[in-house]
Coordinates of N, CA and C in Angstrom, one line a residue:
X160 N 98.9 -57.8 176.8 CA 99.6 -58.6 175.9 C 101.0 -59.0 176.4
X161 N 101.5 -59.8 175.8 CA 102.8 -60.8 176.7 C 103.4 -60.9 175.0
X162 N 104.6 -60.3 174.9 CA 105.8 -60.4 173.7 C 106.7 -61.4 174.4
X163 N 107.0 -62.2 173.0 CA 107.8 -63.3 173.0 C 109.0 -63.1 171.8
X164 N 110.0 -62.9 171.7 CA 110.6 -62.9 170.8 C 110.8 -61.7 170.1
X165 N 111.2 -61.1 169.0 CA 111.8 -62.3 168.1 C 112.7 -63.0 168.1
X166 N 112.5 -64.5 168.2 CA 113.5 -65.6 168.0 C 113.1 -66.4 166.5
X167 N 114.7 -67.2 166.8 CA 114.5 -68.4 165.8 C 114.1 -69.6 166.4
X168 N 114.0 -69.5 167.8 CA 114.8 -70.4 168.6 C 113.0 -71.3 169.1
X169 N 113.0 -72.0 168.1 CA 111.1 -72.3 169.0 C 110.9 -72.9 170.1
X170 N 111.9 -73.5 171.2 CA 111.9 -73.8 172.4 C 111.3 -73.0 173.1
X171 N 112.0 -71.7 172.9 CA 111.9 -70.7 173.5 C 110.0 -70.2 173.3
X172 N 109.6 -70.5 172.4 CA 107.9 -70.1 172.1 C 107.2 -71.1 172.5
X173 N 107.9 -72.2 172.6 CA 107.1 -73.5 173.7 C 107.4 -73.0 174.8
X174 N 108.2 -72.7 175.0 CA 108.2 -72.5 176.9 C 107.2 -71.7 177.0
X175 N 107.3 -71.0 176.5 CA 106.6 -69.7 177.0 C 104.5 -69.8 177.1
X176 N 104.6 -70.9 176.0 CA 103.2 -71.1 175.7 C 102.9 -72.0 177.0
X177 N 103.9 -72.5 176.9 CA 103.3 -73.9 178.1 C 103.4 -73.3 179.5
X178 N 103.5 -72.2 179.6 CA 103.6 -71.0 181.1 C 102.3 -70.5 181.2
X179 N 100.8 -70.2 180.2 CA 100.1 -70.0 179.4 C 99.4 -70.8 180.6
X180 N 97.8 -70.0 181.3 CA 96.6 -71.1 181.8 C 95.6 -70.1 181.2
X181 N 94.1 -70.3 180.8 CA 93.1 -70.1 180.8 C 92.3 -69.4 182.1
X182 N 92.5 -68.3 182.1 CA 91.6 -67.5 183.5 C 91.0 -66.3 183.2
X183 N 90.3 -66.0 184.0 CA 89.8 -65.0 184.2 C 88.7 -64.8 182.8
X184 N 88.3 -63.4 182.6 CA 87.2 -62.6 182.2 C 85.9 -62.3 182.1
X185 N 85.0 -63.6 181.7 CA 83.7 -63.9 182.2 C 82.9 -63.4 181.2
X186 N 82.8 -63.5 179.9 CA 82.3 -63.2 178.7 C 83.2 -64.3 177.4
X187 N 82.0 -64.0 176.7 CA 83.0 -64.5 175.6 C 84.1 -63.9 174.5
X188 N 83.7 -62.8 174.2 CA 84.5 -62.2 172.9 C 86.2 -61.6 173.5
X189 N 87.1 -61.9 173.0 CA 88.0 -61.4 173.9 C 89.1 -60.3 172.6
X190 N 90.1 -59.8 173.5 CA 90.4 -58.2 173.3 C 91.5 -58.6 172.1
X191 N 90.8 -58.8 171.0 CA 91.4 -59.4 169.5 C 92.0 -57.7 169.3
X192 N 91.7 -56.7 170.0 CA 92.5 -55.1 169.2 C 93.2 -55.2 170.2
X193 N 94.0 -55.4 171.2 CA 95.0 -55.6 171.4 C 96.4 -56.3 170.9
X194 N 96.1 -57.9 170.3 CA 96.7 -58.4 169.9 C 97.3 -57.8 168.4
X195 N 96.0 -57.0 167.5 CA 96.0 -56.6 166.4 C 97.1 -55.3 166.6
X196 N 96.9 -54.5 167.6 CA 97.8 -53.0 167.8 C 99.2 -53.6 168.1
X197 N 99.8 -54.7 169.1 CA 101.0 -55.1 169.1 C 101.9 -55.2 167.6
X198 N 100.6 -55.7 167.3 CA 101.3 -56.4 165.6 C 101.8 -55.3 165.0
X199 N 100.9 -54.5 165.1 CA 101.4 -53.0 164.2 C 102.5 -52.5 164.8
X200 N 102.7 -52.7 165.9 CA 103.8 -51.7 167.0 C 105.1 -52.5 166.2
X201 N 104.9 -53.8 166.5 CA 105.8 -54.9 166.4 C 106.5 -55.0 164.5
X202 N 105.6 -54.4 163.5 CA 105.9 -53.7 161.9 C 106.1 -53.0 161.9
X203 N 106.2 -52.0 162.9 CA 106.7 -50.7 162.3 C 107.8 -51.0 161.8
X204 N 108.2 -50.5 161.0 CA 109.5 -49.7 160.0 C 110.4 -51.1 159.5
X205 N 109.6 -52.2 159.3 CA 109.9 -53.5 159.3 C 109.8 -53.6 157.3
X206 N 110.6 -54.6 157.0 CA 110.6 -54.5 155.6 C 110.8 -56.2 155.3
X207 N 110.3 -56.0 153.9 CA 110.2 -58.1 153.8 C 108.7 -58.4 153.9
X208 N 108.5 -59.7 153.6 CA 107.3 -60.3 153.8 C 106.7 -60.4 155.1
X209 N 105.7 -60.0 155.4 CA 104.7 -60.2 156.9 C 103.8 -60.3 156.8
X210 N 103.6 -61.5 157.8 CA 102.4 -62.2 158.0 C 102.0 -62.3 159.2
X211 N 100.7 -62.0 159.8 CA 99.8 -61.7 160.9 C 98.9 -63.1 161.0
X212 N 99.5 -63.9 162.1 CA 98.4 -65.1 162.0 C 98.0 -65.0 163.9
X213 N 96.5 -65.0 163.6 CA 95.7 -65.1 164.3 C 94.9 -66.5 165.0
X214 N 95.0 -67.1 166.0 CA 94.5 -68.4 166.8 C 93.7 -67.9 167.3
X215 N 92.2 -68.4 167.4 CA 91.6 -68.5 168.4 C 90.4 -69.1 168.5
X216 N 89.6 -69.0 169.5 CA 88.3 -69.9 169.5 C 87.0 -68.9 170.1
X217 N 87.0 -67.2 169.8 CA 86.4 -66.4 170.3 C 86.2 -65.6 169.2
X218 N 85.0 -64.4 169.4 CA 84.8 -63.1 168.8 C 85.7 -62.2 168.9
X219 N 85.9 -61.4 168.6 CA 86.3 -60.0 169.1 C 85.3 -59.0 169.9
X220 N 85.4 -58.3 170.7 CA 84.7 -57.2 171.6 C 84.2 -56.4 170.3
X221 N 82.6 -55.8 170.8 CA 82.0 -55.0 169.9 C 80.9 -55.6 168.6
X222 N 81.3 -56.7 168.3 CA 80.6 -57.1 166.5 C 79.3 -57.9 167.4
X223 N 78.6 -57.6 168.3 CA 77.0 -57.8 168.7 C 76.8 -59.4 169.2
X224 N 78.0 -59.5 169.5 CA 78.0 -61.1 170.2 C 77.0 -61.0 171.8
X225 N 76.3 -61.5 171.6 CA 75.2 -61.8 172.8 C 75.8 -62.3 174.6
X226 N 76.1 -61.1 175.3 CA 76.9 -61.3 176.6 C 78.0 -60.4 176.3
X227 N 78.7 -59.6 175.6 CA 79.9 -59.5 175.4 C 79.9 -58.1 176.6
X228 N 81.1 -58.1 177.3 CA 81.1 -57.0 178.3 C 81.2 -55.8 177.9
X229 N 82.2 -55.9 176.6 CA 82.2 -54.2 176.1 C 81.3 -54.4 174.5
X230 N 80.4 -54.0 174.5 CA 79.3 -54.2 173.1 C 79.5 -52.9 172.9
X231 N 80.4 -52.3 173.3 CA 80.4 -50.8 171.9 C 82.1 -51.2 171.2
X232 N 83.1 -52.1 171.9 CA 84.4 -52.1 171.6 C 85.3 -52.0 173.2
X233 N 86.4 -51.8 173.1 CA 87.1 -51.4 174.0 C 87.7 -50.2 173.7
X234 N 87.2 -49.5 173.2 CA 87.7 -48.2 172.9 C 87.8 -47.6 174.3
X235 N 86.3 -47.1 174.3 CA 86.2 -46.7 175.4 C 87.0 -46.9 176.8
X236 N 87.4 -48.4 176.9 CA 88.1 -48.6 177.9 C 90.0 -48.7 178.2
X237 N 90.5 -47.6 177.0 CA 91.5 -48.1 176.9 C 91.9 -49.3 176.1
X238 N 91.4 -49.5 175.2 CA 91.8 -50.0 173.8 C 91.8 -49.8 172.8
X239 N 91.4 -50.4 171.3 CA 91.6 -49.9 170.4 C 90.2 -50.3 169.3
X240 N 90.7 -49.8 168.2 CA 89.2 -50.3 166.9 C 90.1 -51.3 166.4
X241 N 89.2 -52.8 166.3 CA 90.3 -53.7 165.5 C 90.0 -53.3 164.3
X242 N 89.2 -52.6 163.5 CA 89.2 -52.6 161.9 C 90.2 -51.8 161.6
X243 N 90.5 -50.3 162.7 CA 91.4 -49.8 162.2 C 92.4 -50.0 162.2
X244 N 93.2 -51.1 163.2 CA 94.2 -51.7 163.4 C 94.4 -52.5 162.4
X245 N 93.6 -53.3 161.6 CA 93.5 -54.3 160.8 C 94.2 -53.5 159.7
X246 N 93.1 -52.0 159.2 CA 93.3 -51.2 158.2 C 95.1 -50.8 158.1
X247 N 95.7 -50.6 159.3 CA 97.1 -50.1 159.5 C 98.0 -51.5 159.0
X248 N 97.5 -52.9 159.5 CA 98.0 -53.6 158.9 C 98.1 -53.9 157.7
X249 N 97.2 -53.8 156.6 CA 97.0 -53.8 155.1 C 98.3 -52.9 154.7
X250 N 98.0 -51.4 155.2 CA 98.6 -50.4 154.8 C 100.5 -50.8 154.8
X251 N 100.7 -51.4 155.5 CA 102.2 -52.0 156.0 C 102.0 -53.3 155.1
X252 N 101.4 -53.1 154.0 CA 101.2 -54.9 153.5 C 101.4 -56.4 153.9
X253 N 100.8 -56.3 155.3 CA 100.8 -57.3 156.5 C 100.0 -58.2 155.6
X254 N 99.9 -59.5 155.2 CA 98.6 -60.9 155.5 C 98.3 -61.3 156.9
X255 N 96.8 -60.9 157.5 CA 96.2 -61.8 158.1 C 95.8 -62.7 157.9
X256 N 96.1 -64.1 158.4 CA 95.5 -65.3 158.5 C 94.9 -65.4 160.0
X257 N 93.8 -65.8 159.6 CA 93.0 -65.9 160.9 C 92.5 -67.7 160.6
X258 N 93.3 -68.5 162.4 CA 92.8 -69.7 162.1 C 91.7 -69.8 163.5
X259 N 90.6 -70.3 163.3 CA 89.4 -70.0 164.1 C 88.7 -71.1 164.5
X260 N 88.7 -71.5 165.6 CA 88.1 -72.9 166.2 C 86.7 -72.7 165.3
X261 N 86.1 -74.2 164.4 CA 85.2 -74.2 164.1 C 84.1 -74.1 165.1
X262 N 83.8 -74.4 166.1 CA 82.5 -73.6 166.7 C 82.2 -72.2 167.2
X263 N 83.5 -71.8 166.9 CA 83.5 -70.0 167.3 C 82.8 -69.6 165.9
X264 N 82.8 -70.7 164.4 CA 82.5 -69.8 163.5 C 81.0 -70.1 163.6
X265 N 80.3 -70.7 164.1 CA 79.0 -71.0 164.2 C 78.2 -69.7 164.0
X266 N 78.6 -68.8 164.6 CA 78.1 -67.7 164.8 C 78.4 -66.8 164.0
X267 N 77.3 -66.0 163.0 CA 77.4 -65.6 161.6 C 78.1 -64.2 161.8
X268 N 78.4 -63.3 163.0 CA 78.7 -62.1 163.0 C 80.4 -62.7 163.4
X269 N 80.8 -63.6 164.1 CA 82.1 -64.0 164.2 C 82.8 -64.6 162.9
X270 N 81.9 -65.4 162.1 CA 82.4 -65.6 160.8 C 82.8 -64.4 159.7
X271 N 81.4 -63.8 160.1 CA 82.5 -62.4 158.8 C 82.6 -61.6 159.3
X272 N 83.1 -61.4 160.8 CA 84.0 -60.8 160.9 C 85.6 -60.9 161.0
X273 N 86.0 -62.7 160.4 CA 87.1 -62.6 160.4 C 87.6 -63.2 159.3
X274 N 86.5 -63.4 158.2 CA 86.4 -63.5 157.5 C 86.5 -61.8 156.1
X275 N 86.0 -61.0 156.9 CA 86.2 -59.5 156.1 C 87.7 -59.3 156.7
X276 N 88.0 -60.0 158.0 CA 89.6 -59.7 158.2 C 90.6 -59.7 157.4
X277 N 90.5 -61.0 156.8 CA 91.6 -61.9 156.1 C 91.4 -61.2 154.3
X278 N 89.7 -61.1 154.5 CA 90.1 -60.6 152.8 C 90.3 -59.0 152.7
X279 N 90.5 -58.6 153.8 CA 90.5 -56.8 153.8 C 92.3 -56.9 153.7
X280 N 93.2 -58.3 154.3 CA 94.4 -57.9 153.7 C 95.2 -59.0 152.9
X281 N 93.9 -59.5 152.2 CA 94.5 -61.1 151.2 C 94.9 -62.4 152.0
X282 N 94.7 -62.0 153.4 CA 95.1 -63.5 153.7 C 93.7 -64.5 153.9
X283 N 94.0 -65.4 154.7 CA 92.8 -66.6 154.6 C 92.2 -66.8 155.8
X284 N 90.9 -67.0 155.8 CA 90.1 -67.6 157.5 C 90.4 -69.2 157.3
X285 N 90.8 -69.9 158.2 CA 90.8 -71.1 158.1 C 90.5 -71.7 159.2
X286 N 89.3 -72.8 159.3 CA 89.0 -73.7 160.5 C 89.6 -74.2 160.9
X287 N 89.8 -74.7 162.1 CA 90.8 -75.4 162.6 C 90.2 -76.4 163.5
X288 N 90.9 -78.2 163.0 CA 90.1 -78.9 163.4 C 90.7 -79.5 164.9
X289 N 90.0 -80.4 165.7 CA 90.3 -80.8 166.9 C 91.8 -80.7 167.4
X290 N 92.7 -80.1 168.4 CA 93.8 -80.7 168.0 C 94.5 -82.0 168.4
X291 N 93.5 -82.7 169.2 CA 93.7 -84.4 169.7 C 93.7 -84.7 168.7
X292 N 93.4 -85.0 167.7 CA 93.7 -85.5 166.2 C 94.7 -85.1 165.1
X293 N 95.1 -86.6 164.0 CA 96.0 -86.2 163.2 C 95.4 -84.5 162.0
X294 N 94.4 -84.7 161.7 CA 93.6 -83.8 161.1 C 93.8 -82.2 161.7
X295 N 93.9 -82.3 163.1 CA 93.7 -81.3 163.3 C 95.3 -80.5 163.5
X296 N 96.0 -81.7 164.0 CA 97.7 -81.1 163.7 C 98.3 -80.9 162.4
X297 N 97.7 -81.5 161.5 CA 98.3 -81.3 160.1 C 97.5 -80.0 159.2
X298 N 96.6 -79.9 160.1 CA 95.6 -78.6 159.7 C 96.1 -77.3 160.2
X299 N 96.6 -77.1 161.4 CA 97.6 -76.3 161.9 C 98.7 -76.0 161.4
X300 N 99.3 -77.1 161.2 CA 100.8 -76.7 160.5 C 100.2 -76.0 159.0
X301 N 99.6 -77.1 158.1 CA 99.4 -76.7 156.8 C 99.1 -74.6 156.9
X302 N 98.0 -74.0 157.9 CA 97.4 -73.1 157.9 C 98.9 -72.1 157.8
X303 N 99.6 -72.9 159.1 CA 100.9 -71.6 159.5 C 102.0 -71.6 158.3
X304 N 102.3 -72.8 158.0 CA 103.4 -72.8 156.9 C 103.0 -72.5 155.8
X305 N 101.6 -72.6 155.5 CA 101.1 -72.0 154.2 C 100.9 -70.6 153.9
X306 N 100.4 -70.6 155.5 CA 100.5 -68.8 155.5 C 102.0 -68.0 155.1
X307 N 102.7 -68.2 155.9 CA 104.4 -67.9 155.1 C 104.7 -68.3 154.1
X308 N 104.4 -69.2 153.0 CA 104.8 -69.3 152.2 C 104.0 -69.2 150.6
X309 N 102.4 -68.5 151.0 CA 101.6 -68.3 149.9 C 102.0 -66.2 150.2
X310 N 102.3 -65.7 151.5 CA 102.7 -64.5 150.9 C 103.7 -64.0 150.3
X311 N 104.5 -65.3 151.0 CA 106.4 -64.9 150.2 C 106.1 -65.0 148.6
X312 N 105.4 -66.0 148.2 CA 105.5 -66.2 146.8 C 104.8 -65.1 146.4
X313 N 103.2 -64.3 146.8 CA 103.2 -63.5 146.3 C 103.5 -62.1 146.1
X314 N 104.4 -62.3 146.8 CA 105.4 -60.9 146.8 C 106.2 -60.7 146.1
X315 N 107.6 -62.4 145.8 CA 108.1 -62.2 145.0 C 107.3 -62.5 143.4
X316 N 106.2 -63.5 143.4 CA 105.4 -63.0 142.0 C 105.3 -61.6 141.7
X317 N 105.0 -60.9 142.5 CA 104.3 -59.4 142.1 C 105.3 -58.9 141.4
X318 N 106.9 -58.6 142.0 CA 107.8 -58.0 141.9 C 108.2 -59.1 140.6
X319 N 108.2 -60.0 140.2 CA 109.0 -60.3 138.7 C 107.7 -59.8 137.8
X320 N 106.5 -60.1 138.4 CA 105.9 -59.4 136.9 C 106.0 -58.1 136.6
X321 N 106.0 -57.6 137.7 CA 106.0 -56.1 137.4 C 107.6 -55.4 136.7
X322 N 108.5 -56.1 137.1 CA 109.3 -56.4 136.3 C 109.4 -56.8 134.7
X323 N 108.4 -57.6 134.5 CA 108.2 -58.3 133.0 C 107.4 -57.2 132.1
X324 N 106.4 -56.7 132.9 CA 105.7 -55.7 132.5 C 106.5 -54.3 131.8
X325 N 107.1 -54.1 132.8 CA 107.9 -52.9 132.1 C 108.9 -53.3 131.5
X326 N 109.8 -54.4 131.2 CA 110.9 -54.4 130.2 C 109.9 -54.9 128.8
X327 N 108.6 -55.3 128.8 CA 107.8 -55.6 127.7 C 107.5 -54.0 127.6
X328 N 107.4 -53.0 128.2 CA 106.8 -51.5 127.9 C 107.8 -51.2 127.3
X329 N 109.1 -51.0 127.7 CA 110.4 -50.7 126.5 C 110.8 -51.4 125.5
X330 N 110.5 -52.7 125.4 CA 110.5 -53.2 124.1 C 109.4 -52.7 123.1
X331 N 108.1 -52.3 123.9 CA 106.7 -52.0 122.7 C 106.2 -50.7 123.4
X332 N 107.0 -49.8 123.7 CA 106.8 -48.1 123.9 C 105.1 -47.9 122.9
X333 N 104.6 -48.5 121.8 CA 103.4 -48.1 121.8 C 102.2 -48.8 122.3
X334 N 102.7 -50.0 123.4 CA 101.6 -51.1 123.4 C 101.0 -49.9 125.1
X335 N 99.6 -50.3 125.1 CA 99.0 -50.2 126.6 C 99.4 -50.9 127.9
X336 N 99.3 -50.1 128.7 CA 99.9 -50.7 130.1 C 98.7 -52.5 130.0
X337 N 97.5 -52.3 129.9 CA 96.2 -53.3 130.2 C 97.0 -54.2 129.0
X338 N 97.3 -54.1 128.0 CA 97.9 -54.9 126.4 C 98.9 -55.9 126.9
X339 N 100.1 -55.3 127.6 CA 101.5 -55.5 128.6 C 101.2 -56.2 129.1
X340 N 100.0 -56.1 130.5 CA 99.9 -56.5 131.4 C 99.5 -58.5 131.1
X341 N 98.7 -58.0 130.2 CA 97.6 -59.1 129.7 C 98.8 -60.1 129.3
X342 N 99.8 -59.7 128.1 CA 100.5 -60.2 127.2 C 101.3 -61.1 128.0
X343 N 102.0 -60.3 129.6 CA 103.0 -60.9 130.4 C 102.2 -62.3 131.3
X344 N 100.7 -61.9 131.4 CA 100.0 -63.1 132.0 C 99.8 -64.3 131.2
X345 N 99.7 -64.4 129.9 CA 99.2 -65.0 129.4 C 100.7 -66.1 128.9
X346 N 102.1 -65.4 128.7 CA 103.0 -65.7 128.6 C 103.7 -67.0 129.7
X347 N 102.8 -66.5 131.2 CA 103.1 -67.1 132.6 C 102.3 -68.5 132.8
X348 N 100.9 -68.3 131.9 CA 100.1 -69.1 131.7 C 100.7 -70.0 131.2
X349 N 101.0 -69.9 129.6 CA 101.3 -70.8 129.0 C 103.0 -71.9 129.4
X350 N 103.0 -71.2 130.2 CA 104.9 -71.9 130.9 C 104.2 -72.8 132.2
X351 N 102.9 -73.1 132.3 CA 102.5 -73.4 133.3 C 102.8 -73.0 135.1
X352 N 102.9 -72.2 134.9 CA 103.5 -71.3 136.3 C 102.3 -71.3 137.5
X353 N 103.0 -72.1 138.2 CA 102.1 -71.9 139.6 C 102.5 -71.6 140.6
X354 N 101.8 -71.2 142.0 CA 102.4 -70.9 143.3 C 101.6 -72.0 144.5
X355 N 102.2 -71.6 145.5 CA 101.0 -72.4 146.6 C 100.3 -71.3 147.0
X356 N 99.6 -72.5 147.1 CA 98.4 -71.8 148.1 C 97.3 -72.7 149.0
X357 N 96.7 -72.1 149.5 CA 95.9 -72.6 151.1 C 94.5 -73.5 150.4
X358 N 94.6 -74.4 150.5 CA 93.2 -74.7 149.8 C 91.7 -73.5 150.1
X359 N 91.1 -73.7 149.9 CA 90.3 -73.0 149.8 C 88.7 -73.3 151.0
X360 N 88.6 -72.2 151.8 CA 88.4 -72.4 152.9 C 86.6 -73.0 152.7
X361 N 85.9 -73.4 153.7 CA 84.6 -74.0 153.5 C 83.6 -73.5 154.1
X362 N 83.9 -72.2 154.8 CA 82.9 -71.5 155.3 C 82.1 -70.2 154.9
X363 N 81.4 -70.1 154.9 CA 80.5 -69.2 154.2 C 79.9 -68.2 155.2
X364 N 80.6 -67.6 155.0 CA 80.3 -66.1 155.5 C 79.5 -64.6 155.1
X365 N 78.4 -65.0 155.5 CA 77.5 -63.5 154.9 C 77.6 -62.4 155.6
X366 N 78.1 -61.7 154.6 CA 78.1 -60.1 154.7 C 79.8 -59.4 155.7
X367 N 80.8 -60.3 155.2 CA 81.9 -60.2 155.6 C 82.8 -59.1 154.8
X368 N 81.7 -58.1 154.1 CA 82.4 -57.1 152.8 C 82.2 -55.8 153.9
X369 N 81.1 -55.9 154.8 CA 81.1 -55.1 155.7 C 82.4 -54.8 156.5
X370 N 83.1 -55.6 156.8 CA 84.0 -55.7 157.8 C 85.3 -55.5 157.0
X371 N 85.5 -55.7 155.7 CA 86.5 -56.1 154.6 C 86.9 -54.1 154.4
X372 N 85.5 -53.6 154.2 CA 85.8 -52.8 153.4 C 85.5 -51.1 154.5
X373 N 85.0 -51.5 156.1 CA 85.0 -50.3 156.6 C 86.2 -49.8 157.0
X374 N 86.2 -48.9 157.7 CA 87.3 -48.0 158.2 C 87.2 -47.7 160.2
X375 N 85.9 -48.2 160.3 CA 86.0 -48.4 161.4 C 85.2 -49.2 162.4
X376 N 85.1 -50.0 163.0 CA 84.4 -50.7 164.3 C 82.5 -50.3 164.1
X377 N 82.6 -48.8 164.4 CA 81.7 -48.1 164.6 C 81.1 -48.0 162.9
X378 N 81.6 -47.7 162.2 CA 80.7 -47.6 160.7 C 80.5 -49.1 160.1
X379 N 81.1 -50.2 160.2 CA 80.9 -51.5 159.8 C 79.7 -51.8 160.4
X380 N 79.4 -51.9 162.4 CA 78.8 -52.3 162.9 C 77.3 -51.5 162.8
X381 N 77.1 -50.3 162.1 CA 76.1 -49.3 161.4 C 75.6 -49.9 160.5
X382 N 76.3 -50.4 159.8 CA 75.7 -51.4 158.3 C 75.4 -52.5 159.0
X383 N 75.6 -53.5 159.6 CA 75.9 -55.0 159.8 C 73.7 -55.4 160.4

């Protein structure tokens, strides 16, 4: 892995990308528990909204992709389990967004598996279309800036309702937390209260609850 930043300064993340050539490995699925363990190293003890966005146009090592060099994971070789890395990211209330070249999703074990990514920590899988086209640059940006700005809102949503919720529990000390909860929703409703959000993705992913909801590489790929 190759750290860049943190900057503000995005020259500096162009340079560095445009330093970037395509070589080596000779398989297709590439070492996605790397990139995932950085991110954790890179949250530790970090506070505020965070968001984990993921690019690419491959599997991950391990989920039974046909050729893959390490078909048990890279554990073995000096790497890591991405579900448990994933799981450490939830835990640090990280959003994954994973944006994934549409022909990488062709393949039903690459679709949910980064598809149980995104909903194992609320964030979104999104296709990503050519990028020689307007479509596919406005599809990029939309993915990245929506991603920062559909978790910030729901963070600070969480925190005012939960706020609303309990100054509504001391005003009605005998109502039910589920009574509260309901009352403060319905109050948000009616004010017409909205947030953004990512439209809603078009891929259909079977059996991505496998991957959403294991604990590890090795027990997901047992059920799968």
């Amino acid at each position: 892995t190759k750290v860049v930043g943190p900057t503000n300064d995005t020259q500096i993340l162009v340079d560095a990308m445009n330093k970037e050539t395509a070589s080596g490995g000779g398989d297709g699925p590439e070492a996605l528990d790397a990139a995932l363990h950085e991110a954790n190293r890179l949250l530790d003890g970090k506070t505020g909204t965070k968001v984990c966005v993921i690019i690419t146009d491959a599997p991950p090592h391990g989920i039974g992709v046909i050729g893959d060099g390490f078909p048990q994971g890279t554990q073995g070789a000096g790497g890591w389990d991405p579900i448990h890395e994933a799981n450490q990211l939830q835990e640090k209330g990280a959003r994954v967004y994973c944006i994934v070249e549409p022909c990488a999703l062709f393949n039903g074990r690459t679709a949910a598996f980064y598809q149980g990514l995104a909903d194992k920590t609320s964030g979104r899988l999104v296709p990503l279309a050519p990028p020689d086209n307007n479509e596919g640059h406005s599809g990029l940006m939309q993915a990245l800036y929506g991603a920062a700005e559909e978790a910030r809102d729901e963070d600070i949503r969480s925190v005012v309702v939960g706020r609303m919720v309990t100054e509504r529990q001391q005003e009605l000390p005998e109502e039910t937390m589920h009574d509260a909860q309901q009352a403060v929703y319905r109050s948000l409703a009616a004010e017409n209260t909205q947030t953004f959000e990512l439209s809603a993705t078009s891929v259909k992913a079977q059996h991505s609850q496998l991957f959403a909801k294991a604990t590890t590489l090795k027990q997901a790929m047992s059920l799968a």
